Amino acid sequence: MISRRKMLKMLATMPLIGGLAGSQLIRKPSGARLERPSYSRDFFTELGLRPFINARGTITRLSGSLMHPEVIEALNYASQQFVNLDDLQDMVGERIAEMLNCEAAMVTAGAASGMTLGTAAAITGKNPEMIRNLPNLEGRQREVIIQRTHRFSYDHAVRNTGIKLVEVDGPHELHRAVNQRTVMMLFYNAASEHSVSKEEFVKIGKHHNIPTFNDAAADVPPVENLFKYIEMGFDLVTFSGGKAIRGPQSAGLLFGRKDLIEAAKLNHNPNADTIGRGMKVNKEEILAMMVALEHYLARDHEADWKRWEEWVERINRSVRNVPSVETEEYVPPVANHVPHLRIRWDEERVKITPEEAREKLRFGHPSIETFGGRNSLDISVFMLQPEEVGIVGRRVKEVLEEAV
Ligand SMILES: *Cc1c(COP(=O)(O)O)cnc(C)c1O
């Protein structure tokens, strides 16, 4: 077996051979890469890496999303001059809070960092000694309440403040779990099951005067979600900057109650003796995050949606005539909430498993990342560039037809 690493290296340096050389696939599509300037060095190729077409969606391991030129301009702008980092964070925070209609906001090193900083804020407030000592505080064990169905891998970003997660089912248990040790209530927006609704969760938080935190990291579109949870009464909300908003991948938004945002900032870089010091956000990312949000809010979201639907339809048309192929267009209810295509076939007639088809697409030219389980090949058009839609349609069709 060759390792995945080796395989990737081989493919990256392999000259394009045989049928592929004549295929449309490697021809630079006309009008392609308009948004991508040309560079004097091809760094990824130098490193033996293969960039790919992302038909998977905004996935951190696949490097999230691509930034729009306006955002890159902000990055470049900030990289060429010095500025006081606290002042920049404050001013950008004010602008973001205005844009999001809330009391206060800050740029974090992603939503996971927003979760740690928000929790830290709920624990320490502005107490300098507590900020210095976190996560090893004197006295009682602090607790954060979470619904049992909301436990998820990202709650590590809350646990790392030293708190204990207390799991509850339903409003009654939630009420009863609140005590002297409770510092926060954590809500996982994209959870598939809620034993306490958002509205009730917020109400119970307010009743006991415990801050409520909603992790909605991946939950735009719809764009309204950026406003909805604060309006509902959550005290803190976090979103990833580098998913649909298409800011820097290592940036995010934390916003909500002013006193909590101020406390979160005290727990953050550039303050050295803090839990957040390792979650540094540089001036480039802070500024670019603001610009990405401006750009995202100003978009024509209906037009975006229509375009995604058209793209799904184009890929659908391209593949659905392969014998036995059945397709379905769908929209995940929350997170990556955009049109997708699911492709299924009879493996007696198209003799390839979805897993094998995904591998073929991944190791083909160009490399295409797709997803799906054992029974389907799924395509997300969320992160496709316009010129890639046709390529994805043709490649999927080719891979399936070759197996007939
Ligand atoms: C992606 C994600 C995170 C982490 O976001 P980053 O911006 O990558 O730190 C946290 N929670 C959920 C639900 C997510 O989807």
Tab-separated table of C-alpha atoms and ligand atoms in Angstrom:
chain	number	residue	atom	x	y	z
A	1	MET	CA	0.000	0.000	0.000
A	2	ILE	CA	1.253	3.452	-0.783
A	3	SER	CA	0.458	5.958	1.871
A	4	ARG	CA	-2.014	8.703	1.188
A	5	ARG	CA	0.817	11.195	1.539
A	6	LYS	CA	2.939	9.453	-1.050
A	7	MET	CA	0.005	9.083	-3.370
A	8	LEU	CA	-0.699	12.787	-3.109
A	9	LYS	CA	2.939	13.591	-3.821
A	10	MET	CA	3.021	11.287	-6.795
A	11	LEU	CA	-0.111	12.736	-8.270
A	12	ALA	CA	1.062	16.257	-7.752
A	13	THR	CA	4.209	15.740	-9.757
A	14	MET	CA	2.835	13.214	-12.245
A	15	PRO	CA	2.590	14.554	-15.771
A	16	LEU	CA	-0.919	14.401	-17.115
A	17	ILE	CA	-1.139	11.311	-19.214
A	18	GLY	CA	-3.117	9.532	-21.871
A	19	GLY	CA	-6.754	10.303	-22.274
A	20	LEU	CA	-6.649	12.962	-19.658
A	21	ALA	CA	-4.357	15.153	-21.678
A	22	GLY	CA	-6.959	15.341	-24.415
A	23	SER	CA	-9.881	15.754	-22.102
A	24	GLN	CA	-11.642	18.999	-21.480
A	25	LEU	CA	-10.867	18.677	-17.849
A	26	ILE	CA	-7.375	19.983	-17.879
A	27	ARG	CA	-7.973	22.695	-20.375
A	28	LYS	CA	-8.155	25.958	-18.578
A	29	PRO	CA	-11.833	26.729	-18.786
A	30	SER	CA	-12.466	30.071	-20.406
A	31	GLY	CA	-13.043	32.849	-17.939
A	32	ALA	CA	-11.666	30.617	-15.224
A	33	ARG	CA	-9.946	31.788	-12.103
A	34	LEU	CA	-10.926	35.357	-12.801
A	35	GLU	CA	-10.883	36.020	-9.103
A	36	ARG	CA	-7.548	34.365	-8.576
A	37	PRO	CA	-4.572	36.485	-9.502
A	38	SER	CA	-1.513	34.746	-10.874
A	39	TYR	CA	1.467	34.429	-8.589
A	40	SER	CA	5.153	34.174	-9.306
A	41	ARG	CA	5.443	30.908	-7.379
A	42	ASP	CA	3.132	27.922	-7.265
A	43	PHE	CA	3.665	27.170	-3.584
A	44	PHE	CA	1.275	24.261	-3.125
A	45	THR	CA	2.747	22.428	-6.093
A	46	GLU	CA	6.268	23.149	-4.852
A	47	LEU	CA	5.255	21.446	-1.631
A	48	GLY	CA	3.922	18.446	-3.462
A	49	LEU	CA	0.340	19.325	-2.551
A	50	ARG	CA	-2.642	19.144	-4.842
A	51	PRO	CA	-5.207	21.893	-4.529
A	52	PHE	CA	-8.672	20.522	-5.216
A	53	ILE	CA	-12.110	21.561	-6.278
A	54	ASN	CA	-14.189	21.735	-3.128
A	55	ALA	CA	-17.540	20.037	-3.738
A	56	ARG	CA	-17.756	19.225	-0.036
A	57	GLY	CA	-18.706	22.537	1.592
A	58	THR	CA	-17.063	24.552	4.353
A	59	ILE	CA	-15.002	21.967	6.202
A	60	THR	CA	-12.155	23.005	8.460
A	61	ARG	CA	-9.852	20.125	7.488
A	62	LEU	CA	-10.339	21.055	3.844
A	63	SER	CA	-9.282	24.614	4.741
A	64	GLY	CA	-12.739	26.087	5.065
A	65	SER	CA	-13.529	28.655	2.433
A	66	LEU	CA	-11.916	31.097	0.032
A	67	MET	CA	-11.693	34.804	0.716
A	68	HIS	CA	-13.111	37.383	-1.650
A	69	PRO	CA	-10.703	39.950	-3.163
A	70	GLU	CA	-11.998	42.721	-0.845
A	71	VAL	CA	-11.027	40.624	2.152
A	72	ILE	CA	-7.594	39.858	0.752
A	73	GLU	CA	-7.144	43.556	0.126
A	74	ALA	CA	-7.809	44.234	3.805
A	75	LEU	CA	-5.305	41.547	4.799
A	76	ASN	CA	-2.675	43.042	2.540
A	77	TYR	CA	-3.438	46.575	3.693
A	78	ALA	CA	-3.025	45.668	7.343
A	79	SER	CA	0.154	43.710	6.725
A	80	GLN	CA	2.039	46.818	5.659
A	81	GLN	CA	1.631	49.076	8.687
A	82	PHE	CA	1.656	48.996	12.461
A	83	VAL	CA	-1.327	49.695	14.627
A	84	ASN	CA	-2.166	49.238	18.313
A	85	LEU	CA	-3.825	45.853	18.547
A	86	ASP	CA	-6.166	46.676	21.458
A	87	ASP	CA	-7.388	49.798	19.674
A	88	LEU	CA	-7.926	47.902	16.451
A	89	GLN	CA	-9.882	45.175	18.223
A	90	ASP	CA	-11.995	47.839	19.983
A	91	MET	CA	-12.767	49.844	16.873
A	92	VAL	CA	-13.463	46.800	14.727
A	93	GLY	CA	-15.586	45.397	17.541
A	94	GLU	CA	-17.679	48.559	17.570
A	95	ARG	CA	-18.223	48.385	13.839
A	96	ILE	CA	-19.168	44.729	13.986
A	97	ALA	CA	-21.563	45.363	16.872
A	98	GLU	CA	-23.235	48.086	14.791
A	99	MET	CA	-23.525	45.755	11.841
A	100	LEU	CA	-24.982	42.969	13.956
A	101	ASN	CA	-27.250	45.134	16.057
A	102	CYS	CA	-25.811	44.095	19.382
A	103	GLU	CA	-24.030	45.651	22.347
A	104	ALA	CA	-20.493	44.518	21.663
A	105	ALA	CA	-18.381	42.232	19.529
A	106	MET	CA	-14.846	40.999	19.047
A	107	VAL	CA	-12.813	39.056	16.547
A	108	THR	CA	-11.597	35.721	17.883
A	109	ALA	CA	-9.344	33.026	16.468
A	110	GLY	CA	-12.392	31.154	15.195
A	111	ALA	CA	-15.629	30.060	16.814
A	112	ALA	CA	-13.871	27.497	19.004
A	113	SER	CA	-11.760	30.291	20.439
A	114	GLY	CA	-14.945	32.336	20.835
A	115	MET	CA	-16.337	29.513	22.965
A	116	THR	CA	-13.287	29.450	25.233
A	117	LEU	CA	-13.152	33.224	25.577
A	118	GLY	CA	-16.881	33.553	26.165
A	119	THR	CA	-16.772	30.897	28.866
A	120	ALA	CA	-13.691	32.497	30.418
A	121	ALA	CA	-15.573	35.799	30.506
A	122	ALA	CA	-18.559	34.198	32.220
A	123	ILE	CA	-16.248	32.706	34.844
A	124	THR	CA	-13.840	35.537	35.583
A	125	GLY	CA	-15.650	38.707	34.699
A	126	LYS	CA	-12.990	41.396	34.926
A	127	ASN	CA	-11.290	39.927	37.993
A	128	PRO	CA	-7.538	40.084	37.215
A	129	GLU	CA	-6.570	37.346	39.629
A	130	MET	CA	-9.117	34.921	38.236
A	131	ILE	CA	-8.053	35.786	34.710
A	132	ARG	CA	-4.440	34.981	35.625
A	133	ASN	CA	-5.307	31.719	37.342
A	134	LEU	CA	-7.754	30.252	34.866
A	135	PRO	CA	-8.239	27.258	34.467
A	136	ASN	CA	-6.978	26.464	37.984
A	137	LEU	CA	-9.286	28.515	40.147
A	138	GLU	CA	-9.562	28.327	43.872
A	139	GLY	CA	-12.786	27.325	45.497
A	140	ARG	CA	-15.795	25.642	44.045
A	141	GLN	CA	-15.834	23.711	40.773
A	142	ARG	CA	-17.539	25.936	38.203
A	143	GLU	CA	-20.237	24.365	36.073
A	144	VAL	CA	-21.675	24.942	32.612
A	145	ILE	CA	-25.049	23.410	31.865
A	146	ILE	CA	-25.672	21.758	28.516
A	147	GLN	CA	-28.470	19.603	27.134
A	148	ARG	CA	-27.473	15.955	26.877
A	149	THR	CA	-28.315	15.987	23.162
A	150	HIS	CA	-26.056	19.001	22.704
A	151	ARG	CA	-22.814	17.326	23.750
A	152	PHE	CA	-20.425	17.642	20.816
A	153	SER	CA	-16.727	17.597	20.102
A	154	TYR	CA	-16.489	21.376	20.164
A	155	ASP	CA	-17.592	21.530	23.793
A	156	HIS	CA	-13.912	20.840	24.507
A	157	ALA	CA	-13.444	24.547	23.806
A	158	VAL	CA	-15.662	25.248	26.825
A	159	ARG	CA	-14.305	22.441	29.014
A	160	ASN	CA	-10.736	23.700	28.623
A	161	THR	CA	-11.512	26.585	30.960
A	162	GLY	CA	-11.648	24.023	33.767
A	163	ILE	CA	-15.426	23.956	34.092
A	164	LYS	CA	-17.461	20.819	34.528
A	165	LEU	CA	-20.244	20.193	32.026
A	166	VAL	CA	-23.533	19.286	33.644
A	167	GLU	CA	-25.889	17.454	31.288
A	168	VAL	CA	-29.641	17.876	31.449
A	169	ASP	CA	-32.732	16.697	29.596
A	170	GLY	CA	-35.678	19.040	29.330
A	171	PRO	CA	-36.623	22.344	30.999
A	172	HIS	CA	-37.359	20.816	34.384
A	173	GLU	CA	-33.894	19.300	34.791
A	174	LEU	CA	-32.362	22.465	33.420
A	175	HIS	CA	-34.052	24.574	36.090
A	176	ARG	CA	-32.981	22.177	38.805
A	177	ALA	CA	-29.369	21.984	37.635
A	178	VAL	CA	-28.750	25.697	38.245
A	179	ASN	CA	-26.867	26.323	41.481
A	180	GLN	CA	-24.122	28.446	43.059
A	181	ARG	CA	-21.492	26.842	40.843
A	182	THR	CA	-23.241	27.521	37.531
A	183	VAL	CA	-21.397	30.073	35.391
A	184	MET	CA	-23.001	29.613	31.975
A	185	MET	CA	-25.512	27.676	29.874
A	186	LEU	CA	-24.244	26.385	26.519
A	187	PHE	CA	-26.515	25.857	23.522
A	188	TYR	CA	-25.443	23.960	20.398
A	189	ASN	CA	-27.456	25.581	17.645
A	190	ALA	CA	-27.021	22.870	15.017
A	191	ALA	CA	-27.876	19.961	17.316
A	192	SER	CA	-30.415	17.645	15.741
A	193	GLU	CA	-32.405	17.330	18.955
A	194	HIS	CA	-33.322	19.990	21.499
A	195	SER	CA	-34.914	18.889	24.760
A	196	VAL	CA	-35.148	22.597	25.605
A	197	SER	CA	-36.008	25.037	22.807
A	198	LYS	CA	-33.899	28.140	22.225
A	199	GLU	CA	-36.641	30.388	23.557
A	200	GLU	CA	-37.099	28.401	26.720
A	201	PHE	CA	-33.359	28.058	27.224
A	202	VAL	CA	-32.940	31.837	27.096
A	203	LYS	CA	-35.885	32.324	29.427
A	204	ILE	CA	-34.473	29.963	32.031
A	205	GLY	CA	-31.067	31.649	31.758
A	206	LYS	CA	-32.627	35.042	32.388
A	207	HIS	CA	-34.731	33.710	35.235
A	208	HIS	CA	-31.616	32.514	37.076
A	209	ASN	CA	-29.411	35.327	35.808
A	210	ILE	CA	-27.005	32.878	34.138
A	211	PRO	CA	-25.437	33.907	30.806
A	212	THR	CA	-26.562	31.853	27.818
A	213	PHE	CA	-24.158	31.091	24.978
A	214	ASN	CA	-25.185	29.902	21.509
A	215	ASP	CA	-22.578	28.216	19.343
A	216	ALA	CA	-23.904	28.864	15.848
A	217	ALA	CA	-20.482	28.521	14.201
A	218	ALA	CA	-21.552	27.134	10.845
A	219	ASP	CA	-25.103	28.402	10.780
A	220	VAL	CA	-25.219	30.975	8.031
A	221	PRO	CA	-26.890	30.973	5.573
A	222	PRO	CA	-29.519	32.135	6.215
A	223	VAL	CA	-27.923	35.499	6.903
A	224	GLU	CA	-30.690	36.350	9.402
A	225	ASN	CA	-29.142	33.928	11.872
A	226	LEU	CA	-26.443	36.510	12.529
A	227	PHE	CA	-29.107	38.644	14.207
A	228	LYS	CA	-31.687	36.155	15.360
A	229	TYR	CA	-30.088	34.702	18.485
A	230	ILE	CA	-29.202	38.042	20.043
A	231	GLU	CA	-32.747	39.206	19.351
A	232	MET	CA	-33.953	36.050	21.034
A	233	GLY	CA	-32.010	37.001	24.127
A	234	PHE	CA	-28.837	34.914	24.099
A	235	ASP	CA	-26.059	36.739	25.966
A	236	LEU	CA	-23.263	35.499	23.735
A	237	VAL	CA	-23.184	34.126	20.206
A	238	THR	CA	-20.286	32.860	18.146
A	239	PHE	CA	-19.894	32.294	14.418
A	240	SER	CA	-16.918	31.052	12.451
A	241	GLY	CA	-15.334	33.720	10.324
A	242	GLY	CA	-13.930	31.321	7.794
A	243	LYS	CA	-16.999	29.345	6.813
A	244	ALA	CA	-19.853	30.950	4.867
A	245	ILE	CA	-18.777	34.470	5.817
A	246	ARG	CA	-15.527	33.793	3.991
A	247	GLY	CA	-13.238	35.731	6.262
A	248	PRO	CA	-9.871	34.347	7.351
A	249	GLN	CA	-10.179	30.664	8.286
A	250	SER	CA	-8.573	31.299	11.653
A	251	ALA	CA	-10.919	34.110	12.621
A	252	GLY	CA	-14.369	34.190	14.141
A	253	LEU	CA	-16.955	36.428	15.748
A	254	LEU	CA	-17.966	36.572	19.392
A	255	PHE	CA	-20.708	39.059	20.190
A	256	GLY	CA	-23.422	39.929	22.642
A	257	ARG	CA	-23.469	41.481	26.108
A	258	LYS	CA	-20.996	44.315	26.560
A	259	ASP	CA	-19.674	43.345	29.997
A	260	LEU	CA	-19.019	39.811	28.788
A	261	ILE	CA	-17.230	40.937	25.629
A	262	GLU	CA	-15.061	43.266	27.700
A	263	ALA	CA	-14.220	40.380	30.036
A	264	ALA	CA	-13.532	38.123	27.056
A	265	LYS	CA	-11.062	40.666	25.703
A	266	LEU	CA	-9.245	40.709	29.039
A	267	ASN	CA	-8.891	36.944	28.753
A	268	HIS	CA	-7.442	37.274	25.239
A	269	ASN	CA	-4.242	38.178	23.441
A	270	PRO	CA	-2.299	40.489	23.699
A	271	ASN	CA	-2.669	40.013	27.478
A	272	ALA	CA	0.076	37.503	28.185
A	273	ASP	CA	-1.052	35.822	31.396
A	274	THR	CA	-4.379	34.615	30.032
A	275	ILE	CA	-6.056	31.497	28.757
A	276	GLY	CA	-6.582	33.207	25.414
A	277	ARG	CA	-2.996	34.220	24.736
A	278	GLY	CA	-2.548	31.234	22.446
A	279	MET	CA	-5.602	32.316	20.478
A	280	LYS	CA	-3.932	35.326	18.968
A	281	VAL	CA	-5.657	37.116	16.154
A	282	ASN	CA	-3.373	39.393	14.177
A	283	LYS	CA	-4.205	42.793	12.764
A	284	GLU	CA	-4.604	41.350	9.289
A	285	GLU	CA	-7.280	38.906	10.420
A	286	ILE	CA	-9.081	41.374	12.654
A	287	LEU	CA	-9.466	43.844	9.822
A	288	ALA	CA	-10.200	41.200	7.202
A	289	MET	CA	-12.889	39.682	9.417
A	290	MET	CA	-14.666	43.021	9.590
A	291	VAL	CA	-14.489	43.456	5.832
A	292	ALA	CA	-15.653	39.885	5.231
A	293	LEU	CA	-18.701	40.530	7.397
A	294	GLU	CA	-19.454	43.801	5.570
A	295	HIS	CA	-19.174	41.974	2.300
A	296	TYR	CA	-21.293	39.062	3.465
A	297	LEU	CA	-24.101	41.256	4.786
A	298	ALA	CA	-24.152	43.308	1.584
A	299	ARG	CA	-24.496	40.289	-0.687
A	300	ASP	CA	-27.629	39.539	-2.650
A	301	HIS	CA	-28.446	36.374	-0.717
A	302	GLU	CA	-31.398	35.489	-2.900
A	303	ALA	CA	-29.238	35.645	-5.982
A	304	ASP	CA	-26.644	33.466	-4.244
A	305	TRP	CA	-29.312	30.904	-3.474
A	306	LYS	CA	-30.637	30.935	-7.042
A	307	ARG	CA	-27.142	30.446	-8.375
A	308	TRP	CA	-26.529	27.476	-6.095
A	309	GLU	CA	-29.812	25.942	-7.239
A	310	GLU	CA	-28.822	26.413	-10.854
A	311	TRP	CA	-25.470	24.824	-10.199
A	312	VAL	CA	-27.018	21.802	-8.519
A	313	GLU	CA	-29.401	21.513	-11.441
A	314	ARG	CA	-26.545	21.683	-13.961
A	315	ILE	CA	-24.630	18.907	-12.243
A	316	ASN	CA	-27.843	16.943	-11.882
A	317	ARG	CA	-28.535	17.206	-15.633
A	318	SER	CA	-25.049	16.062	-16.401
A	319	VAL	CA	-25.200	12.862	-14.333
A	320	ARG	CA	-28.800	11.749	-14.218
A	321	ASN	CA	-28.783	9.974	-17.574
A	322	VAL	CA	-26.159	7.466	-16.525
A	323	PRO	CA	-27.979	4.102	-16.326
A	324	SER	CA	-29.747	3.491	-12.992
A	325	VAL	CA	-28.627	6.802	-11.530
A	326	GLU	CA	-31.124	8.529	-9.288
A	327	THR	CA	-30.581	12.024	-7.986
A	328	GLU	CA	-32.090	14.089	-5.265
A	329	GLU	CA	-31.649	17.759	-4.523
A	330	TYR	CA	-31.668	18.598	-0.832
A	331	VAL	CA	-30.807	21.296	1.708
A	332	PRO	CA	-29.387	20.324	5.131
A	333	PRO	CA	-31.602	21.911	7.812
A	334	VAL	CA	-28.808	23.755	9.591
A	335	ALA	CA	-25.078	24.294	8.857
A	336	ASN	CA	-24.030	24.086	5.213
A	337	HIS	CA	-27.656	25.111	4.687
A	338	VAL	CA	-27.429	25.392	0.883
A	339	PRO	CA	-28.643	23.284	-2.052
A	340	HIS	CA	-26.875	19.920	-2.432
A	341	LEU	CA	-27.105	17.009	-4.831
A	342	ARG	CA	-27.293	13.374	-3.743
A	343	ILE	CA	-26.469	10.758	-6.366
A	344	ARG	CA	-27.357	7.087	-6.016
A	345	TRP	CA	-27.092	4.183	-8.444
A	346	ASP	CA	-27.594	0.465	-8.711
A	347	GLU	CA	-24.200	-1.067	-8.034
A	348	GLU	CA	-25.126	-4.074	-10.171
A	349	ARG	CA	-25.244	-1.767	-13.161
A	350	VAL	CA	-22.729	0.912	-12.252
A	351	LYS	CA	-20.049	-1.265	-10.711
A	352	ILE	CA	-18.460	1.127	-8.292
A	353	THR	CA	-19.243	1.984	-4.692
A	354	PRO	CA	-19.842	5.600	-3.670
A	355	GLU	CA	-16.658	5.384	-1.630
A	356	GLU	CA	-14.639	4.261	-4.663
A	357	ALA	CA	-16.223	6.974	-6.779
A	358	ARG	CA	-15.192	9.601	-4.231
A	359	GLU	CA	-11.625	8.243	-4.274
A	360	LYS	CA	-11.554	8.361	-8.062
A	361	LEU	CA	-12.699	11.953	-8.008
A	362	ARG	CA	-10.151	12.806	-5.332
A	363	PHE	CA	-7.229	11.250	-7.157
A	364	GLY	CA	-8.327	12.286	-10.642
A	365	HIS	CA	-7.446	15.392	-12.579
A	366	PRO	CA	-8.400	17.838	-11.311
A	367	SER	CA	-8.832	16.539	-7.794
A	368	ILE	CA	-12.401	16.924	-6.550
A	369	GLU	CA	-13.510	16.493	-2.925
A	370	THR	CA	-17.053	15.182	-2.508
A	371	PHE	CA	-18.787	13.416	0.347
A	372	GLY	CA	-21.599	11.060	1.298
A	373	GLY	CA	-22.105	7.790	3.110
A	374	ARG	CA	-22.062	4.203	1.886
A	375	ASN	CA	-25.127	4.670	-0.256
A	376	SER	CA	-24.614	7.953	-2.015
A	377	LEU	CA	-22.229	10.386	-3.584
A	378	ASP	CA	-23.071	13.887	-2.391
A	379	ILE	CA	-22.073	17.185	-3.908
A	380	SER	CA	-22.054	20.586	-2.270
A	381	VAL	CA	-21.929	23.566	-4.598
A	382	PHE	CA	-21.414	25.981	-1.692
A	383	MET	CA	-17.696	26.448	-2.230
A	384	LEU	CA	-17.532	25.914	-5.995
A	385	GLN	CA	-16.144	28.583	-8.260
A	386	PRO	CA	-18.340	29.242	-11.314
A	387	GLU	CA	-15.978	27.562	-13.729
A	388	GLU	CA	-15.817	24.442	-11.596
A	389	VAL	CA	-19.489	23.518	-11.876
A	390	GLY	CA	-19.160	22.071	-15.375
A	391	ILE	CA	-15.973	20.251	-14.434
A	392	VAL	CA	-17.617	18.568	-11.454
A	393	GLY	CA	-20.617	17.521	-13.567
A	394	ARG	CA	-18.411	16.060	-16.290
A	395	ARG	CA	-16.052	14.272	-13.927
A	396	VAL	CA	-18.811	12.643	-11.874
A	397	LYS	CA	-20.512	11.511	-15.060
A	398	GLU	CA	-17.222	10.124	-16.397
A	399	VAL	CA	-16.426	8.219	-13.219
A	400	LEU	CA	-19.874	6.623	-13.177
A	401	GLU	CA	-19.966	5.857	-16.886
A	402	GLU	CA	-16.571	4.197	-16.735
A	403	ALA	CA	-18.058	1.749	-14.246
A	404	VAL	CA	-21.068	0.761	-16.355
B	1	LIG	C1	-16.783	24.855	12.849
B	1	LIG	C2	-17.426	24.809	14.162
B	1	LIG	C3	-16.770	25.271	15.314
B	1	LIG	C4	-15.363	25.770	15.277
B	1	LIG	O1	-15.256	26.880	14.487
B	1	LIG	P1	-13.840	27.507	14.120
B	1	LIG	O2	-14.178	28.825	13.534
B	1	LIG	O3	-13.199	26.578	13.148
B	1	LIG	O4	-13.056	27.595	15.377
B	1	LIG	C5	-17.450	25.245	16.508
B	1	LIG	N1	-18.704	24.789	16.588
B	1	LIG	C6	-19.358	24.316	15.507
B	1	LIG	C7	-20.760	23.837	15.662
B	1	LIG	C8	-18.743	24.316	14.254
B	1	LIG	O5	-19.411	23.875	13.185
